[in-house]
PDB file of C-alpha atoms in Angstrom:
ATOM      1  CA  UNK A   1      30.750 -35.506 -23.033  1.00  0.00           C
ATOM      2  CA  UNK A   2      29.164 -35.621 -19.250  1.00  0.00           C
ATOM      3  CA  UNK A   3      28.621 -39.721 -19.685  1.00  0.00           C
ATOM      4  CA  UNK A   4      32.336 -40.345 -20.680  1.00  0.00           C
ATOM      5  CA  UNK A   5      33.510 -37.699 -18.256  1.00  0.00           C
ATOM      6  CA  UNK A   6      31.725 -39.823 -15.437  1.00  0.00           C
ATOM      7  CA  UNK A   7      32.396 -43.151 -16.757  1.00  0.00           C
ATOM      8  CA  UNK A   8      35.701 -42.317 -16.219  1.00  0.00           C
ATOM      9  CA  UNK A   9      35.300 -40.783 -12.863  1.00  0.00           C
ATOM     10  CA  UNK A  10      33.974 -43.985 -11.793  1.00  0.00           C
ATOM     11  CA  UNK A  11      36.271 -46.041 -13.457  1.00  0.00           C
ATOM     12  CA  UNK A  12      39.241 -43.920 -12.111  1.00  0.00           C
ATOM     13  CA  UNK A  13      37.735 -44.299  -8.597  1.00  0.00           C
ATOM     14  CA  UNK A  14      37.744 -47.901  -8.544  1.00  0.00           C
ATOM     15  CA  UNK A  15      41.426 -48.632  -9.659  1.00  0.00           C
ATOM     16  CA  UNK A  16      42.141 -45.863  -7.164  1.00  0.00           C
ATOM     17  CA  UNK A  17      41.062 -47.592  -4.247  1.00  0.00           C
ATOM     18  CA  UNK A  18      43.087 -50.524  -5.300  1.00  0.00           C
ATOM     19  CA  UNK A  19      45.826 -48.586  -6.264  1.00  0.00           C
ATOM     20  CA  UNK A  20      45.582 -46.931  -2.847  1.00  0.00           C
ATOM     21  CA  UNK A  21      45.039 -50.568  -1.115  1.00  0.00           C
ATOM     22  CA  UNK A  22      48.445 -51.361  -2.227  1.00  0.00           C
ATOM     23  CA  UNK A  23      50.613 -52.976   0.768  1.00  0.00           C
ATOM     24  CA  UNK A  24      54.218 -51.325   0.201  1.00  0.00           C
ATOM     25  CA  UNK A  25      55.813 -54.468   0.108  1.00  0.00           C
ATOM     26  CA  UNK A  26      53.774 -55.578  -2.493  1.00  0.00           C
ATOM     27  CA  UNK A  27      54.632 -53.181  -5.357  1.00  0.00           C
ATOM     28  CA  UNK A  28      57.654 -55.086  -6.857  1.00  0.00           C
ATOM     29  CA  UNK A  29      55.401 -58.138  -6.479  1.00  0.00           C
ATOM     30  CA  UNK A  30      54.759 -60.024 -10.329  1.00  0.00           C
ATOM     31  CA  UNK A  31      51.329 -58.653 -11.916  1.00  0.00           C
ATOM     32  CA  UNK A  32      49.447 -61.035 -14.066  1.00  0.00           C
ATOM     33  CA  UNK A  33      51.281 -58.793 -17.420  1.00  0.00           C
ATOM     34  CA  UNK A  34      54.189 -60.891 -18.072  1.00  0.00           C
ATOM     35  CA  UNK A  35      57.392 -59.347 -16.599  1.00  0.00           C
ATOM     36  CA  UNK A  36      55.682 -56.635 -15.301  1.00  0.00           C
ATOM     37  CA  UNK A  37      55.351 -55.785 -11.161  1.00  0.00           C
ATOM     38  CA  UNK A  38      52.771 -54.131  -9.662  1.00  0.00           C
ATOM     39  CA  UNK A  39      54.476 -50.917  -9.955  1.00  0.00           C
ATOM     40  CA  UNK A  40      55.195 -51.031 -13.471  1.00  0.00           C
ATOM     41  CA  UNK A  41      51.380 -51.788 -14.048  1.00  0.00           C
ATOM     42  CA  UNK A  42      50.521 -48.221 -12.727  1.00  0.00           C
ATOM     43  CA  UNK A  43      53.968 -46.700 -14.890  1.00  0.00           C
ATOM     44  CA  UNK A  44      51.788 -48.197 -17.900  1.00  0.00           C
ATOM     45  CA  UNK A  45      48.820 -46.764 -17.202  1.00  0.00           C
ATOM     46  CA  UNK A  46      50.603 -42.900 -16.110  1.00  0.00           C
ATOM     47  CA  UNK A  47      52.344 -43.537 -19.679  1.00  0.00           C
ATOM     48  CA  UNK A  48      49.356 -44.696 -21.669  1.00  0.00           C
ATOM     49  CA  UNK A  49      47.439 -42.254 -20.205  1.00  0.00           C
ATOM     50  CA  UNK A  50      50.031 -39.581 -21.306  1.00  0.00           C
ATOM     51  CA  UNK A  51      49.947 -41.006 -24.746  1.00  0.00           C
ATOM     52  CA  UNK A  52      46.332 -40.596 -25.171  1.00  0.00           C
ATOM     53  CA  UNK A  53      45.929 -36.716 -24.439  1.00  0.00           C
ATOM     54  CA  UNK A  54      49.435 -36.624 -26.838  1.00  0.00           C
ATOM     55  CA  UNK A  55      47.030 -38.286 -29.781  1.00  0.00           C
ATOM     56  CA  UNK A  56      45.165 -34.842 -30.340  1.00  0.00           C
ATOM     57  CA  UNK A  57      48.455 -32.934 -29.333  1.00  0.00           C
ATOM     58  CA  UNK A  58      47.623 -32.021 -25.835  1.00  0.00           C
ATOM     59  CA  UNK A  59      49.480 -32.447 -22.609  1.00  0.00           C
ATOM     60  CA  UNK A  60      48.900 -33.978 -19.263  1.00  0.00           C
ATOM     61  CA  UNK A  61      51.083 -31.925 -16.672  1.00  0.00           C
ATOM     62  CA  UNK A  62      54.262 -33.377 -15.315  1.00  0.00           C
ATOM     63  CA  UNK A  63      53.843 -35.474 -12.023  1.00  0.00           C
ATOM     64  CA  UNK A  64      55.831 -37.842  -9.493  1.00  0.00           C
ATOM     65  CA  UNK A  65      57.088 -40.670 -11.381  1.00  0.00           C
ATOM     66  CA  UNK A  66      55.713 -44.105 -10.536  1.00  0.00           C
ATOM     67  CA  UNK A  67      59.258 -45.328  -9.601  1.00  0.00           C
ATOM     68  CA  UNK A  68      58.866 -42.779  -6.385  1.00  0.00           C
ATOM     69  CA  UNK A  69      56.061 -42.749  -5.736  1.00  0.00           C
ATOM     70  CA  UNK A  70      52.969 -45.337  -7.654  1.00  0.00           C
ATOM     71  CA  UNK A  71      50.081 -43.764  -5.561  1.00  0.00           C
ATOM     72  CA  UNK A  72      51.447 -39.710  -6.402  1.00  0.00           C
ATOM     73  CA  UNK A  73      52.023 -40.757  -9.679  1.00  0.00           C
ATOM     74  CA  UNK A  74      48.336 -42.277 -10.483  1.00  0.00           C
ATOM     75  CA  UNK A  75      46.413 -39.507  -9.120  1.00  0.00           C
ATOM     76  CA  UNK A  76      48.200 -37.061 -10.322  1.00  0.00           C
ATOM     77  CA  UNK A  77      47.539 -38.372 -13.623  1.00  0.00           C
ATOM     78  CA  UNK A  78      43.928 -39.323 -12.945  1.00  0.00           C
ATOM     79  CA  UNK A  79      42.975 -35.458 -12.137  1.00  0.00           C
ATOM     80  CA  UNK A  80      45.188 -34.394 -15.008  1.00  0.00           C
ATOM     81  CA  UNK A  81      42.621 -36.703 -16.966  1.00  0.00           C
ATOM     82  CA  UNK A  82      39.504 -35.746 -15.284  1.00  0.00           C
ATOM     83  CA  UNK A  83      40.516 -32.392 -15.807  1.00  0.00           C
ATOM     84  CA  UNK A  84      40.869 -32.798 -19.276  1.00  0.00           C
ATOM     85  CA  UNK A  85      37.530 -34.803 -20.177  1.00  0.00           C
ATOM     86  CA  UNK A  86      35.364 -32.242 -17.961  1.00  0.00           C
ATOM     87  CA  UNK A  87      36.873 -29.513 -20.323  1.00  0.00           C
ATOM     88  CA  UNK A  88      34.357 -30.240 -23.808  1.00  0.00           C
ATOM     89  CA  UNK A  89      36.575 -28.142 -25.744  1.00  0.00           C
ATOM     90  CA  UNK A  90      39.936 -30.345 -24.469  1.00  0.00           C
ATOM     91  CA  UNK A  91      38.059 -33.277 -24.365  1.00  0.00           C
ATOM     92  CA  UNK A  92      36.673 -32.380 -28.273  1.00  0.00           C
ATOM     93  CA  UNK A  93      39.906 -32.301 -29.580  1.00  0.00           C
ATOM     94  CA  UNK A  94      39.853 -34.650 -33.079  1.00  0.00           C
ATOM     95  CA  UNK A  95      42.539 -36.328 -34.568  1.00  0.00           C
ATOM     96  CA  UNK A  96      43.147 -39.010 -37.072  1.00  0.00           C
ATOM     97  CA  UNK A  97      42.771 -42.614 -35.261  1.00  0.00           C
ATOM     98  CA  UNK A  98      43.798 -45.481 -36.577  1.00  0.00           C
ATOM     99  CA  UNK A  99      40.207 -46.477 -37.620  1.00  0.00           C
ATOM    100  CA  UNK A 100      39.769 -42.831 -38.680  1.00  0.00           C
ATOM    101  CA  UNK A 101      38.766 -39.353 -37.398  1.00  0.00           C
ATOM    102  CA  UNK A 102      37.922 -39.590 -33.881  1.00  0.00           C
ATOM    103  CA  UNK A 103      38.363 -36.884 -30.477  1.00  0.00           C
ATOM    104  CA  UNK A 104      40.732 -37.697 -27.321  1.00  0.00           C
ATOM    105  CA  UNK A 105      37.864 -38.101 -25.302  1.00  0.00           C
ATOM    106  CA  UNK A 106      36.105 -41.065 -27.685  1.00  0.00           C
ATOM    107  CA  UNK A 107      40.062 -42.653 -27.189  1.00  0.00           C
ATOM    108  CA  UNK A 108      39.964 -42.248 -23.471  1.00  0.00           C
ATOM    109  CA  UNK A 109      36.415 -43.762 -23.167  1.00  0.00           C
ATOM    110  CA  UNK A 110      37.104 -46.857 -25.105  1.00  0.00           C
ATOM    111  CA  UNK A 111      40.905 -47.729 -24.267  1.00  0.00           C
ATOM    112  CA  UNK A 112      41.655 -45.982 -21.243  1.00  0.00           C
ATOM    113  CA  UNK A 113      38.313 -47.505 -19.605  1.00  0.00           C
ATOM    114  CA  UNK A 114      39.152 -50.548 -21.042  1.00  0.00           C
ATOM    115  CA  UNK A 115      42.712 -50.304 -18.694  1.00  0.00           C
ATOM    116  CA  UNK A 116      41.181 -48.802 -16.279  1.00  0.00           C
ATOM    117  CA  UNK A 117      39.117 -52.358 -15.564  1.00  0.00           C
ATOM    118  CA  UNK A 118      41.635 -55.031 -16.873  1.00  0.00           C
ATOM    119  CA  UNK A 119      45.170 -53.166 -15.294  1.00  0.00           C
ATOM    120  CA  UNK A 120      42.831 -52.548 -12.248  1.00  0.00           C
ATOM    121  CA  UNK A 121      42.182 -56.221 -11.813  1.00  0.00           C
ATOM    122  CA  UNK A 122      45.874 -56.656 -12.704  1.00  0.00           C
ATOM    123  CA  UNK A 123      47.151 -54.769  -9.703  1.00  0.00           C
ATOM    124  CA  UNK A 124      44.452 -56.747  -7.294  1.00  0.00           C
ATOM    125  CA  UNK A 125      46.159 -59.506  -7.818  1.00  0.00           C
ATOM    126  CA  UNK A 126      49.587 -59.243  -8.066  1.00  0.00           C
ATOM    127  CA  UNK A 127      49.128 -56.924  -4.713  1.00  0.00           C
ATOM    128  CA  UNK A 128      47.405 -60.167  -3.238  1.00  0.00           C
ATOM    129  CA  UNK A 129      43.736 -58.014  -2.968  1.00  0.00           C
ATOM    130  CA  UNK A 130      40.079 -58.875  -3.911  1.00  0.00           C
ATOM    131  CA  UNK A 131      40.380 -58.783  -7.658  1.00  0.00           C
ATOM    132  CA  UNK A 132      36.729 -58.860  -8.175  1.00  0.00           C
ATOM    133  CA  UNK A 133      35.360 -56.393 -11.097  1.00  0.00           C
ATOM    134  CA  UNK A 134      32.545 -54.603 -10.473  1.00  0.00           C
ATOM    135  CA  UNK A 135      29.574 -56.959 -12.354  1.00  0.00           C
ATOM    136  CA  UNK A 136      28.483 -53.478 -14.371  1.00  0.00           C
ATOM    137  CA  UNK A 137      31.928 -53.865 -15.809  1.00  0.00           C
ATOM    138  CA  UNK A 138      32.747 -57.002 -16.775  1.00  0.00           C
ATOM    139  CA  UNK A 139      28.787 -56.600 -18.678  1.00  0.00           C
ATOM    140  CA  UNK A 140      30.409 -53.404 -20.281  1.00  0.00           C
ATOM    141  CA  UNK A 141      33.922 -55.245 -21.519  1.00  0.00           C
ATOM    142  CA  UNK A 142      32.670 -58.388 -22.100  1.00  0.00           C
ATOM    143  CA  UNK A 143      30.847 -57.599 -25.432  1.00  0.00           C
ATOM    144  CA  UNK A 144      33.595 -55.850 -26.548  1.00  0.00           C
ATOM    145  CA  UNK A 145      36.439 -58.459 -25.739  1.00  0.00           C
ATOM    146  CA  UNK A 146      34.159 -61.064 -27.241  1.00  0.00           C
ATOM    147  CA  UNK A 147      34.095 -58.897 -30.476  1.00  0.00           C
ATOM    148  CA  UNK A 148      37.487 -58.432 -30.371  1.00  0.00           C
ATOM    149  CA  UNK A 149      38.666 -62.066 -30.632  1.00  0.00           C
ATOM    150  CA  UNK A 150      42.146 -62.574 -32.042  1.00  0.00           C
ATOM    151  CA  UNK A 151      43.020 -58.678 -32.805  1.00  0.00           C
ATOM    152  CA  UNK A 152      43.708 -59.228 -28.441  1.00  0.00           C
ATOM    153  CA  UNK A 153      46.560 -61.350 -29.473  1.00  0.00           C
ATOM    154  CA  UNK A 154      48.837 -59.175 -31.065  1.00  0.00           C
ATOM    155  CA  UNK A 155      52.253 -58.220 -29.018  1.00  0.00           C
ATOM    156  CA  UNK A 156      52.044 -56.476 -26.100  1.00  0.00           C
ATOM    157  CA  UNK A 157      47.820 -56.704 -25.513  1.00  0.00           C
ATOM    158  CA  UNK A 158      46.845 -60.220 -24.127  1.00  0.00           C
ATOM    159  CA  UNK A 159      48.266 -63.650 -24.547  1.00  0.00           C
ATOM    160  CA  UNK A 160      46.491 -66.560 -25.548  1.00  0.00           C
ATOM    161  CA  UNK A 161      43.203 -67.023 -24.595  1.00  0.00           C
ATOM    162  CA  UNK A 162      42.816 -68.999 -21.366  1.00  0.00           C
ATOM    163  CA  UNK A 163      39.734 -72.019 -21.859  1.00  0.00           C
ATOM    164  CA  UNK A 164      37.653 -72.019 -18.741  1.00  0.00           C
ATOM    165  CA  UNK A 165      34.490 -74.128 -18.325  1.00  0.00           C
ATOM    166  CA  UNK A 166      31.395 -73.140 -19.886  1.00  0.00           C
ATOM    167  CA  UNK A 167      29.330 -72.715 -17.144  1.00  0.00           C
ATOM    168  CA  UNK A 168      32.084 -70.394 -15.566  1.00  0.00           C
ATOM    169  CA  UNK A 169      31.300 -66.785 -14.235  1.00  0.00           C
ATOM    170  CA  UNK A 170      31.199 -63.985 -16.876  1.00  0.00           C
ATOM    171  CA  UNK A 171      34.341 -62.525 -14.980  1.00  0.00           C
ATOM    172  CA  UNK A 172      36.131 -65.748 -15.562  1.00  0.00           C
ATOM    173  CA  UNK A 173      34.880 -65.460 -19.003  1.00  0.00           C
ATOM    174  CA  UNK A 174      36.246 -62.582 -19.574  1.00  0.00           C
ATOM    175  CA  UNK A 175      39.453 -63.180 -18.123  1.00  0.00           C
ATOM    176  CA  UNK A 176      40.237 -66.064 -19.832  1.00  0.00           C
ATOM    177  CA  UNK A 177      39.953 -64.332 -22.998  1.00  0.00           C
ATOM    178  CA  UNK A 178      41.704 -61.407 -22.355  1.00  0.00           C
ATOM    179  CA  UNK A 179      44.476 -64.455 -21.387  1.00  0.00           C
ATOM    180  CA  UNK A 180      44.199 -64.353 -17.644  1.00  0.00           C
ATOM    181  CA  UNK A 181      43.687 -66.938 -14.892  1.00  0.00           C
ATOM    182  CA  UNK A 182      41.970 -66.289 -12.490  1.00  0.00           C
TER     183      UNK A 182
END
């Protein structure tokens, strides 16, 4: 429990400083997520992350809504998280996944990580900052995405994979397929 616990710490930390880097001009800016802002890239991840303690029929606590208030609204929700996955018997919690019995915490290790990375990178850029991923992650995700393939191209995930040349960075790599430019 400890290593997903502090995966997520560390992934948390990282989208917060971006989130936090924010110019407030730039938060109705267009995010890379098609018809999506900057601000409605950190609703998704409030909501998703909402949606993923509601899986095992638990509750994050009520916080500022993004529309106020983006930077309120994410780390309210990121302790709410934290607090969660530090608490083994929370965190524990199984339910029935959709590829079978699984806990919130597994859920919030593989596809809130996985957010935490790609919608972090997401922000960056529509906020006009350094959208470099950390290396560690992009050799974490990269595997995975690879693996994924075409089950990233159903509605609402990724669009179509972007070709980039094949001596191109693994962060451009990994971009493209998760349908990004970079």
């Amino acid at each position: 429990m400890t290593d997903i616990a502090d995966r997520y710490r560390r992934l948390a930390a990282t989208l917060t400083d971006r989130i936090e880097s924010v110019p407030a001009d730039r938060w109705e800016s267009p995010s890379p997520c098609e018809g999506w802002t900057t601000r409605d890239v950190v609703a998704h991840l409030v909501d998703w992350h909402r949606d993923v303690a509601k899986l095992g029929g638990l509750t994050l606590p009520d916080g500022p809504p993004p529309a106020d208030d983006p930077v309120a609204a994410w780390t309210h929700t990121r302790d709410a998280m934290q607090d969660l996955l530090d608490d083994p018997e929370r965190a524990n919690t199984p339910y029935e996944g959709m590829f079978g019995p699984t806990t919130v915490a597994a859920t919030a290790d593989q596809f809130l990580g996985f957010d935490l990375v790609v919608h972090g990178w997401d922000i960056a850029r529509g906020a006009g900052l350094d959208d470099t991923i950390p290396a560690e992650d992009v050799a974490d995700l990269l595997p995975m995405v690879e693996k994924l393939g075409d089950n990233l191209r159903r509605p609402g995930v990724c669009g179509p994979e972007v070709p980039v040349p094949d001596d191109a960075d693994d962060q451009t790599k990994l971009l493209g397929l998760l349908g990004r430019r970079r």
